[in-house]
């Protein structure tokens, strides 16, 4: 054998070995497909699918997205969510304190109030 | 013991002996067989068959029954062969390298989730003090291959699916975060094994029922299961972001979505249903009964998902956003408050 198995450290680490196997898994599908699938390309097959019609214009243009404000809200919210999750590391060590309970109470009341006030989803139609 | 058996084959020549000791080593068994590649793939295929069969029963049909001796158990293999025998078509408008690589990337990220999930006291590929955080890091990254695949298709239906999926995932990632925060608060640890050990007396679903409901709903939305399947709604936008994928690429993408669903089912069973704590099985050692209970509980969560798929219609995008932002986030915070109060006044329930 050219390379004895003992010297290849990555074969003895479960995680690294698993990642290697997972990287190989889709290639088995592609190999089998390459062996047994037909290859008869044609112009019509290669057009983008638009219910059988000829494509009208490029899909990579700009077009209106409804409810776009939520994406902006998410950008602000995601940071807070990560902050909560990371600060849990400290909470896990120090335990729950009264001030933390107070903070959670305020956050809960505020979120219930906000959701009761925002009856209409902010969209383009509204 | 198995390793000794492998060592005792003294008569074998040196390379074969090394190979045997590698095959029977902890690394190979964990990575390749259980809970690694072979197990997760077979679980994924079983889940597809199980879903088709159970969904058929819900709709008073029989489901697959012709391929294989017992109730069409080999239907999935037949389906896989059918898909692999189809021509994989790349549209001329696609960005080719991205279009080809993204199914593999999605499958990689979905299967990577299984590396952080313990199936018993020692049954974990990557034991870590912050296992839940790592799981969550991968879950948070996992939509990116899908978004890139939709973008790389260069077609309109995938693009519509992309915007819908982005909006849906933005709405449900935060409730998922907050629901898991309750579990961490109660267990006092990010280590999934310690979280399960903390449920020795009572599973977390009892004190945190609201949290479980939020987690379950958010998991449905994260994996685009039926009430939340507008990004791939086949009736209206012809399978959304997957429209341009065919043949082997499509199979890999479908497998990736099922593996992600199952990983979240396993996580739900570990976090809320008590993981491997269950009545002891007669004549079965702990090392085997623990994974058994985890798999059974995960399949219970999966059954719930399938029953919901059978019972509920697809939600429109405004309802999806409404549920995510206006109901789940306040409920998740309420759950966090209740959990905090329980921990403060009663101490951890472990």
Short mmCIF file of C-alpha atoms in Angstrom, two decimals:
data_model
loop_
_atom_site.label_atom_id
_atom_site.label_comp_id
_atom_site.label_asym_id
_atom_site.label_seq_id
_atom_site.Cartn_x
_atom_site.Cartn_y
_atom_site.Cartn_z
CA UNK A 1 0.00 0.00 0.00
CA UNK A 2 1.30 3.41 -0.92
CA UNK A 3 -0.10 5.23 2.13
CA UNK A 4 -0.66 3.10 5.25
CA UNK A 5 -4.01 3.86 6.84
CA UNK A 6 -2.42 4.64 10.20
CA UNK A 7 -0.64 7.68 8.82
CA UNK A 8 -3.76 9.29 7.36
CA UNK A 9 -5.01 11.05 10.48
CA UNK A 10 -8.25 12.23 8.87
CA UNK A 11 -9.44 8.65 8.56
CA UNK A 12 -9.36 8.28 12.37
CA UNK A 13 -11.35 11.40 13.25
CA UNK A 14 -15.12 10.71 13.13
CA UNK A 15 -16.06 14.28 12.18
CA UNK A 16 -13.53 14.72 9.39
CA UNK A 17 -14.32 11.27 8.03
CA UNK A 18 -18.04 12.08 8.11
CA UNK A 19 -17.49 15.33 6.18
CA UNK A 20 -15.47 13.43 3.57
CA UNK A 21 -18.24 10.83 3.20
CA UNK A 22 -20.91 13.53 2.96
CA UNK A 23 -18.91 15.28 0.25
CA UNK A 24 -18.71 12.00 -1.66
CA UNK A 25 -22.41 11.13 -1.30
CA UNK A 26 -23.86 13.41 -4.04
CA UNK A 27 -21.04 12.45 -6.39
CA UNK A 28 -22.30 8.85 -6.34
CA UNK A 29 -25.68 10.12 -7.58
CA UNK A 30 -24.02 12.20 -10.29
CA UNK A 31 -21.80 9.30 -11.38
CA UNK A 32 -24.75 6.91 -11.70
CA UNK A 33 -26.76 9.57 -13.52
CA UNK A 34 -23.84 10.27 -15.86
CA UNK A 35 -23.64 6.55 -16.66
CA UNK A 36 -27.32 5.81 -17.28
CA UNK A 37 -29.00 9.11 -18.17
CA UNK A 38 -29.47 10.07 -21.82
CA UNK A 39 -27.81 13.22 -23.18
CA UNK A 40 -29.82 14.72 -26.00
CA UNK A 41 -29.62 18.50 -25.54
CA UNK A 42 -31.80 20.72 -27.69
CA UNK A 43 -32.48 24.42 -27.86
CA UNK A 44 -36.02 24.10 -26.53
CA UNK A 45 -34.93 21.98 -23.55
CA UNK A 46 -32.38 24.59 -22.57
CA UNK A 47 -34.76 27.53 -22.45
CA UNK A 48 -35.88 28.64 -19.00
CA UNK A 49 -39.24 27.13 -18.03
CA UNK A 50 -42.11 29.56 -18.46
CA UNK A 51 -45.07 27.21 -18.79
CA UNK A 52 -43.94 26.13 -22.24
CA UNK A 53 -43.85 29.65 -23.66
CA UNK A 54 -40.75 31.31 -25.03
CA UNK A 55 -39.15 33.29 -22.14
CA UNK A 56 -40.29 36.88 -22.22
CA UNK A 57 -37.24 38.67 -20.83
CA UNK A 58 -34.29 37.94 -18.57
CA UNK A 59 -35.26 36.84 -15.07
CA UNK A 60 -32.35 38.68 -13.48
CA UNK A 61 -33.92 42.11 -13.84
CA UNK A 62 -35.44 44.02 -10.94
CA UNK A 63 -39.05 43.42 -9.98
CA UNK A 64 -41.22 44.52 -7.06
CA UNK A 65 -41.11 42.33 -3.95
CA UNK A 66 -44.08 42.50 -1.66
CA UNK A 67 -43.60 42.77 2.12
CA UNK A 68 -40.05 44.02 1.62
CA UNK A 69 -40.16 45.98 4.95
CA UNK A 70 -40.00 42.65 6.78
CA UNK A 71 -36.57 41.99 5.38
CA UNK A 72 -35.42 45.28 6.90
CA UNK A 73 -37.08 44.45 10.22
CA UNK A 74 -35.30 41.10 10.16
CA UNK A 75 -31.90 42.70 9.73
CA UNK A 76 -32.53 44.68 12.92
CA UNK A 77 -34.12 41.77 14.78
CA UNK A 78 -31.54 39.12 13.90
CA UNK A 79 -28.83 41.01 15.75
CA UNK A 80 -31.01 41.12 18.88
CA UNK A 81 -31.83 37.41 18.58
CA UNK A 82 -28.13 36.54 18.34
CA UNK A 83 -27.46 38.84 21.30
CA UNK A 84 -30.07 36.99 23.39
CA UNK A 85 -28.67 33.62 22.40
CA UNK A 86 -25.08 34.58 23.17
CA UNK A 87 -25.99 36.24 26.46
CA UNK A 88 -27.56 32.91 27.45
CA UNK A 89 -24.02 31.59 27.87
CA UNK A 90 -23.62 34.02 30.76
CA UNK A 91 -27.11 33.23 32.08
CA UNK A 92 -26.34 29.51 32.01
CA UNK A 93 -23.42 30.15 34.37
CA UNK A 94 -24.87 32.83 36.65
CA UNK A 95 -28.45 31.55 36.85
CA UNK A 96 -31.69 33.51 36.49
CA UNK A 97 -31.73 36.82 38.35
CA UNK A 98 -34.72 39.08 39.19
CA UNK A 99 -33.47 41.73 36.76
CA UNK A 100 -33.47 39.17 33.95
CA UNK A 101 -37.06 38.23 34.81
CA UNK A 102 -38.01 41.91 34.74
CA UNK A 103 -36.35 42.32 31.34
CA UNK A 104 -38.18 39.28 29.98
CA UNK A 105 -41.50 40.56 31.34
CA UNK A 106 -40.98 43.92 29.65
CA UNK A 107 -39.98 42.25 26.35
CA UNK A 108 -43.03 39.97 26.46
CA UNK A 109 -45.48 42.78 27.21
CA UNK A 110 -43.90 44.98 24.53
CA UNK A 111 -44.09 42.25 21.89
CA UNK A 112 -47.72 41.42 22.72
CA UNK A 113 -48.60 45.13 22.55
CA UNK A 114 -46.78 45.55 19.24
CA UNK A 115 -48.46 42.55 17.64
CA UNK A 116 -51.90 43.68 18.83
CA UNK A 117 -51.30 47.13 17.32
CA UNK A 118 -49.92 45.92 13.98
CA UNK A 119 -53.18 44.43 12.72
CA UNK A 120 -52.38 44.95 9.04
CA UNK A 121 -49.34 43.38 7.46
CA UNK A 122 -47.39 46.13 5.73
CA UNK A 123 -47.58 45.29 2.03
CA UNK A 124 -47.73 47.02 -1.28
CA UNK A 125 -51.49 46.75 -1.63
CA UNK A 126 -52.25 48.33 1.71
CA UNK B 1 -14.71 -6.36 21.90
CA UNK B 2 -15.17 -5.98 18.15
CA UNK B 3 -11.78 -4.36 17.91
CA UNK B 4 -10.21 -7.35 19.69
CA UNK B 5 -11.94 -9.64 17.23
CA UNK B 6 -10.38 -7.70 14.39
CA UNK B 7 -6.98 -7.80 16.09
CA UNK B 8 -7.23 -11.56 16.58
CA UNK B 9 -7.14 -12.21 12.85
CA UNK B 10 -3.39 -12.69 13.06
CA UNK B 11 -3.05 -14.82 10.01
CA UNK B 12 -4.20 -12.04 7.72
CA UNK B 13 -1.50 -10.02 5.97
CA UNK B 14 -0.56 -6.62 7.36
CA UNK B 15 -2.51 -4.24 5.06
CA UNK B 16 -5.74 -6.20 5.47
CA UNK B 17 -5.33 -6.26 9.23
CA UNK B 18 -4.91 -2.46 9.30
CA UNK B 19 -7.91 -2.08 7.05
CA UNK B 20 -9.99 -4.28 9.34
CA UNK B 21 -8.92 -2.39 12.45
CA UNK B 22 -9.89 0.82 10.66
CA UNK B 23 -13.31 -0.52 9.66
CA UNK B 24 -13.98 -1.63 13.23
CA UNK B 25 -12.59 1.61 14.70
CA UNK B 26 -14.83 4.11 16.47
CA UNK B 27 -14.22 6.72 13.77
CA UNK B 28 -15.41 4.56 10.89
CA UNK B 29 -18.43 3.12 12.71
CA UNK B 30 -19.60 6.55 13.83
CA UNK B 31 -18.93 8.40 10.57
CA UNK B 32 -19.99 5.77 8.07
CA UNK B 33 -22.62 3.62 9.77
CA UNK B 34 -24.32 5.03 12.86
CA UNK B 35 -25.22 7.87 13.34
CA UNK B 36 -23.31 8.84 10.22
CA UNK B 37 -23.73 8.55 6.47
CA UNK B 38 -25.45 5.17 6.09
CA UNK B 39 -27.96 5.68 8.90
CA UNK B 40 -28.93 9.22 7.93
CA UNK B 41 -29.38 8.25 4.26
CA UNK B 42 -31.48 5.19 5.11
CA UNK B 43 -33.52 7.25 7.60
CA UNK B 44 -34.12 9.83 4.85
CA UNK B 45 -35.30 7.18 2.39
CA UNK B 46 -37.47 5.51 5.01
CA UNK B 47 -39.00 8.88 5.87
CA UNK B 48 -40.01 9.50 2.25
CA UNK B 49 -41.68 6.08 2.02
CA UNK B 50 -43.30 6.50 5.44
CA UNK B 51 -44.63 9.93 4.51
CA UNK B 52 -46.15 8.68 1.26
CA UNK B 53 -47.73 5.72 3.01
CA UNK B 54 -49.12 7.66 5.97
CA UNK B 55 -50.32 10.54 3.79
CA UNK B 56 -52.15 8.00 1.63
CA UNK B 57 -53.88 6.58 4.72
CA UNK B 58 -54.93 10.09 5.76
CA UNK B 59 -56.49 10.55 2.32
CA UNK B 60 -58.09 7.04 2.41
CA UNK B 61 -55.73 5.77 -0.30
CA UNK B 62 -53.33 2.84 -0.13
CA UNK B 63 -50.12 4.51 -1.26
CA UNK B 64 -47.20 2.74 -2.94
CA UNK B 65 -47.76 -1.03 -2.96
CA UNK B 66 -46.37 -2.65 -6.11
CA UNK B 67 -42.58 -2.37 -5.78
CA UNK B 68 -41.17 -4.63 -3.08
CA UNK B 69 -42.81 -7.47 -1.21
CA UNK B 70 -44.22 -5.56 1.78
CA UNK B 71 -46.34 -2.45 1.07
CA UNK B 72 -44.09 -0.98 -1.59
CA UNK B 73 -41.03 -0.66 0.64
CA UNK B 74 -38.72 -0.59 -2.41
CA UNK B 75 -40.69 2.20 -4.11
CA UNK B 76 -38.04 4.75 -3.15
CA UNK B 77 -35.25 2.80 -4.84
CA UNK B 78 -37.37 2.57 -7.98
CA UNK B 79 -38.01 6.32 -7.78
CA UNK B 80 -34.30 7.05 -7.34
CA UNK B 81 -33.42 4.92 -10.37
CA UNK B 82 -36.11 6.69 -12.38
CA UNK B 83 -34.76 10.14 -11.45
CA UNK B 84 -31.15 9.17 -12.08
CA UNK B 85 -32.09 7.84 -15.51
CA UNK B 86 -33.52 11.23 -16.51
CA UNK B 87 -31.46 13.77 -18.38
CA UNK B 88 -30.20 16.55 -16.10
CA UNK B 89 -30.95 19.72 -18.05
CA UNK B 90 -29.13 22.99 -17.46
CA UNK B 91 -30.97 26.00 -18.86
CA UNK B 92 -28.88 28.22 -21.10
CA UNK B 93 -29.70 31.22 -18.89
CA UNK B 94 -28.21 29.54 -15.79
CA UNK B 95 -24.95 30.46 -14.10
CA UNK B 96 -23.45 27.04 -14.65
CA UNK B 97 -20.91 26.36 -11.83
CA UNK B 98 -23.29 27.71 -9.17
CA UNK B 99 -26.20 25.78 -10.65
CA UNK B 100 -24.27 22.51 -10.53
CA UNK B 101 -22.58 22.86 -7.16
CA UNK B 102 -25.52 24.09 -5.07
CA UNK B 103 -27.44 20.75 -4.69
CA UNK B 104 -24.29 19.16 -3.24
CA UNK B 105 -23.77 22.14 -0.95
CA UNK B 106 -27.35 21.87 0.31
CA UNK B 107 -26.94 18.15 0.98
CA UNK B 108 -23.61 18.77 2.72
CA UNK B 109 -25.14 21.31 5.09
CA UNK B 110 -28.21 19.14 5.78
CA UNK B 111 -26.17 16.03 6.54
CA UNK B 112 -23.69 18.07 8.59
CA UNK B 113 -26.54 18.67 11.05
CA UNK B 114 -26.43 15.00 12.02
CA UNK B 115 -22.82 15.37 13.20
CA UNK B 116 -23.96 17.46 16.18
CA UNK B 117 -26.92 15.30 17.24
CA UNK B 118 -26.32 12.73 19.99
CA UNK B 119 -28.27 9.47 19.68
CA UNK B 120 -27.20 8.18 23.08
CA UNK B 121 -24.58 8.72 25.76
CA UNK B 122 -21.65 8.19 23.37
CA UNK B 123 -23.41 8.09 20.02
CA UNK B 124 -22.32 11.42 18.59
CA UNK B 125 -19.95 12.23 15.75
CA UNK B 126 -18.75 15.59 17.03
CA UNK B 127 -19.21 15.94 20.80
CA UNK B 128 -19.06 19.59 21.80
CA UNK B 129 -19.85 21.88 24.71
CA UNK B 130 -21.74 24.17 22.32
CA UNK B 131 -23.43 21.50 20.21
CA UNK B 132 -26.75 23.36 20.03
CA UNK B 133 -25.00 26.56 18.94
CA UNK B 134 -23.12 24.68 16.20
CA UNK B 135 -26.35 23.02 15.06
CA UNK B 136 -27.93 26.42 14.90
CA UNK B 137 -25.02 27.93 12.99
CA UNK B 138 -25.45 25.28 10.29
CA UNK B 139 -29.26 25.72 10.23
CA UNK B 140 -28.78 29.47 9.80
CA UNK B 141 -26.42 28.95 6.85
CA UNK B 142 -28.43 26.15 5.20
CA UNK B 143 -30.82 28.39 3.15
CA UNK B 144 -27.89 30.04 1.36
CA UNK B 145 -27.28 27.20 -1.16
CA UNK B 146 -31.00 27.20 -1.92
CA UNK B 147 -31.09 30.96 -2.47
CA UNK B 148 -27.99 30.76 -4.68
CA UNK B 149 -29.47 27.83 -6.61
CA UNK B 150 -32.63 29.81 -7.30
CA UNK B 151 -30.57 32.82 -8.37
CA UNK B 152 -28.30 30.71 -10.55
CA UNK B 153 -31.26 29.15 -12.39
CA UNK B 154 -31.77 32.42 -14.26
CA UNK B 155 -35.47 31.77 -14.60
CA UNK B 156 -38.58 33.50 -13.29
CA UNK B 157 -40.31 30.81 -11.26
CA UNK B 158 -37.20 30.06 -9.18
CA UNK B 159 -36.81 33.79 -8.64
CA UNK B 160 -40.36 34.10 -7.29
CA UNK B 161 -39.70 31.09 -5.07
CA UNK B 162 -36.49 32.75 -3.87
CA UNK B 163 -38.24 35.92 -2.69
CA UNK B 164 -40.97 33.91 -0.98
CA UNK B 165 -38.49 31.65 0.75
CA UNK B 166 -36.36 34.56 1.90
CA UNK B 167 -39.38 36.28 3.45
CA UNK B 168 -40.52 33.03 5.09
CA UNK B 169 -37.12 32.17 6.55
CA UNK B 170 -36.61 35.71 7.83
CA UNK B 171 -39.90 35.44 9.67
CA UNK B 172 -39.27 32.07 11.31
CA UNK B 173 -35.60 32.03 12.22
CA UNK B 174 -36.10 34.37 15.18
CA UNK B 175 -38.96 32.36 16.81
CA UNK B 176 -36.79 29.24 16.40
CA UNK B 177 -33.90 31.02 18.15
CA UNK B 178 -36.14 32.20 20.98
CA UNK B 179 -37.80 28.80 21.47
CA UNK B 180 -34.40 27.14 21.81
CA UNK B 181 -33.33 29.86 24.24
CA UNK B 182 -35.96 28.53 26.66
CA UNK B 183 -34.45 25.04 26.55
CA UNK B 184 -30.94 26.41 27.16
CA UNK B 185 -32.23 28.49 30.07
CA UNK B 186 -33.82 25.46 31.71
CA UNK B 187 -30.95 23.02 31.11
CA UNK B 188 -28.24 25.61 31.78
CA UNK B 189 -26.12 24.25 28.96
CA UNK B 190 -25.57 24.32 25.21
CA UNK B 191 -24.32 20.74 25.25
CA UNK B 192 -27.04 18.56 23.72
CA UNK B 193 -26.02 15.56 25.83
CA UNK B 194 -26.35 17.61 29.02
CA UNK B 195 -29.69 18.99 27.82
CA UNK B 196 -31.00 15.44 27.46
CA UNK B 197 -29.58 14.42 30.84
CA UNK B 198 -31.41 17.40 32.40
CA UNK B 199 -34.69 15.80 31.29
CA UNK B 200 -34.21 12.62 33.31
CA UNK B 201 -37.20 13.43 35.55
CA UNK B 202 -39.55 15.15 33.14
CA UNK B 203 -39.25 16.01 29.42
CA UNK B 204 -39.12 19.73 28.67
CA UNK B 205 -42.35 19.54 26.66
CA UNK B 206 -44.32 19.63 29.94
CA UNK B 207 -43.07 22.96 31.36
CA UNK B 208 -42.42 24.43 27.90
CA UNK B 209 -45.41 23.33 25.86
CA UNK B 210 -45.66 26.78 24.23
CA UNK B 211 -41.99 26.55 23.35
CA UNK B 212 -42.51 23.18 21.72
CA UNK B 213 -45.40 24.52 19.65
CA UNK B 214 -43.29 27.49 18.53
CA UNK B 215 -40.31 25.25 17.75
CA UNK B 216 -42.49 22.81 15.81
CA UNK B 217 -44.19 25.53 13.75
CA UNK B 218 -40.89 27.24 13.01
CA UNK B 219 -39.35 23.90 12.04
CA UNK B 220 -42.25 23.31 9.62
CA UNK B 221 -41.58 26.70 8.04
CA UNK B 222 -37.79 26.25 7.97
CA UNK B 223 -38.11 22.99 6.04
CA UNK B 224 -41.02 24.17 3.84
CA UNK B 225 -43.42 21.47 5.02
CA UNK B 226 -46.96 21.78 3.82
CA UNK B 227 -48.79 24.62 5.46
CA UNK B 228 -45.67 26.70 4.77
CA UNK B 229 -44.75 25.41 1.31
CA UNK B 230 -45.34 28.56 -0.73
CA UNK B 231 -41.67 28.71 -1.84
CA UNK B 232 -42.14 25.39 -3.68
CA UNK B 233 -45.89 25.51 -4.28
CA UNK B 234 -46.16 23.14 -7.23
CA UNK B 235 -49.68 24.19 -8.14
CA UNK B 236 -48.96 27.88 -8.52
CA UNK B 237 -45.26 28.43 -9.19
CA UNK B 238 -44.30 24.95 -10.50
CA UNK B 239 -42.04 23.91 -7.61
CA UNK B 240 -40.59 27.36 -7.02
CA UNK B 241 -36.86 27.45 -6.58
CA UNK B 242 -36.51 23.85 -7.83
CA UNK B 243 -38.24 24.46 -11.19
CA UNK B 244 -35.12 24.23 -13.35
CA UNK B 245 -33.61 21.25 -11.56
CA UNK B 246 -34.08 17.80 -13.02
CA UNK B 247 -32.61 14.32 -12.79
CA UNK B 248 -29.78 13.75 -10.33
CA UNK B 249 -29.68 17.40 -9.20
CA UNK B 250 -33.35 17.18 -8.21
CA UNK B 251 -32.83 13.97 -6.22
CA UNK B 252 -29.93 15.49 -4.31
CA UNK B 253 -32.00 18.59 -3.48
CA UNK B 254 -34.98 16.51 -2.35
CA UNK B 255 -32.74 14.35 -0.16
CA UNK B 256 -31.20 17.50 1.32
CA UNK B 257 -34.64 18.85 2.28
CA UNK B 258 -35.67 15.55 3.87
CA UNK B 259 -32.41 15.29 5.82
CA UNK B 260 -32.91 18.80 7.15
CA UNK B 261 -36.47 17.94 8.20
CA UNK B 262 -35.31 14.78 9.94
CA UNK B 263 -32.44 16.56 11.67
CA UNK B 264 -34.96 19.04 13.09
CA UNK B 265 -37.23 16.15 14.15
CA UNK B 266 -34.33 14.53 15.99
CA UNK B 267 -33.47 17.88 17.58
CA UNK B 268 -37.09 18.27 18.69
CA UNK B 269 -37.07 14.82 20.28
CA UNK B 270 -33.79 15.61 22.06
CA UNK B 271 -34.79 19.05 23.29
CA UNK B 272 -38.43 18.55 24.23
CA UNK B 273 -39.34 14.85 24.35
CA UNK B 274 -36.56 13.66 26.64
CA UNK B 275 -34.20 12.18 24.05
CA UNK B 276 -33.05 8.71 25.02
CA UNK B 277 -34.92 8.57 28.32
CA UNK B 278 -37.59 5.93 28.00
CA UNK B 279 -38.79 2.71 29.59
CA UNK B 280 -35.93 0.15 29.52
CA UNK B 281 -36.33 -2.57 26.92
CA UNK B 282 -36.00 -6.18 28.15
CA UNK B 283 -32.74 -7.93 27.21
CA UNK B 284 -31.51 -4.89 25.28
CA UNK B 285 -28.37 -3.07 26.48
CA UNK B 286 -28.41 0.69 27.13
CA UNK B 287 -26.17 1.42 24.13
CA UNK B 288 -28.84 0.09 21.76
CA UNK B 289 -32.02 1.12 23.56
CA UNK B 290 -30.88 4.78 23.72
CA UNK B 291 -30.69 5.31 19.94
CA UNK B 292 -33.90 3.29 19.61
CA UNK B 293 -35.83 5.73 21.77
CA UNK B 294 -34.35 8.77 20.02
CA UNK B 295 -35.37 7.39 16.62
CA UNK B 296 -38.86 6.45 17.85
CA UNK B 297 -39.42 9.91 19.33
CA UNK B 298 -38.08 11.60 16.20
CA UNK B 299 -40.49 9.56 14.10
CA UNK B 300 -43.33 10.66 16.39
CA UNK B 301 -42.42 14.30 15.62
CA UNK B 302 -42.18 13.42 11.93
CA UNK B 303 -45.60 11.71 12.06
CA UNK B 304 -47.04 14.92 13.46
CA UNK B 305 -45.54 16.82 10.51
CA UNK B 306 -47.05 14.38 8.01
CA UNK B 307 -50.48 14.49 9.66
CA UNK B 308 -50.41 18.29 9.49
CA UNK B 309 -49.48 18.02 5.82
CA UNK B 310 -52.52 15.83 5.29
CA UNK B 311 -54.90 18.10 7.18
CA UNK B 312 -54.01 21.70 6.37
CA UNK B 313 -54.14 23.77 3.17
CA UNK B 314 -51.27 25.95 2.01
CA UNK B 315 -51.03 29.36 3.68
CA UNK B 316 -50.65 32.51 1.63
CA UNK B 317 -47.57 34.69 2.14
CA UNK B 318 -49.35 37.34 4.21
CA UNK B 319 -50.68 34.67 6.61
CA UNK B 320 -47.22 33.11 6.84
CA UNK B 321 -45.66 36.44 7.76
CA UNK B 322 -48.53 37.17 10.14
CA UNK B 323 -48.05 33.91 12.04
CA UNK B 324 -44.29 34.29 12.19
CA UNK B 325 -44.01 37.92 13.25
CA UNK B 326 -47.23 38.55 15.14
CA UNK B 327 -47.91 35.25 16.92
CA UNK B 328 -44.77 33.15 17.22
CA UNK B 329 -42.35 35.84 18.45
CA UNK B 330 -44.60 37.03 21.32
CA UNK B 331 -45.39 33.40 22.21
CA UNK B 332 -41.70 32.50 22.20
CA UNK B 333 -40.96 35.43 24.51
CA UNK B 334 -43.84 34.39 26.78
CA UNK B 335 -42.37 30.89 26.89
CA UNK B 336 -38.98 32.35 27.77
CA UNK B 337 -40.57 34.35 30.59
CA UNK B 338 -42.44 31.32 31.98
CA UNK B 339 -39.27 29.24 31.77
CA UNK B 340 -37.27 31.95 33.52
CA UNK B 341 -39.87 32.16 36.29
CA UNK B 342 -39.88 28.35 36.75
CA UNK B 343 -36.10 28.25 36.93
CA UNK B 344 -36.01 31.20 39.35
CA UNK B 345 -38.71 29.96 41.74
CA UNK B 346 -38.41 26.16 41.49
CA UNK B 347 -34.83 25.66 40.31
CA UNK B 348 -33.91 23.49 37.34
CA UNK B 349 -36.23 20.52 36.98
CA UNK B 350 -33.41 18.03 36.34
#
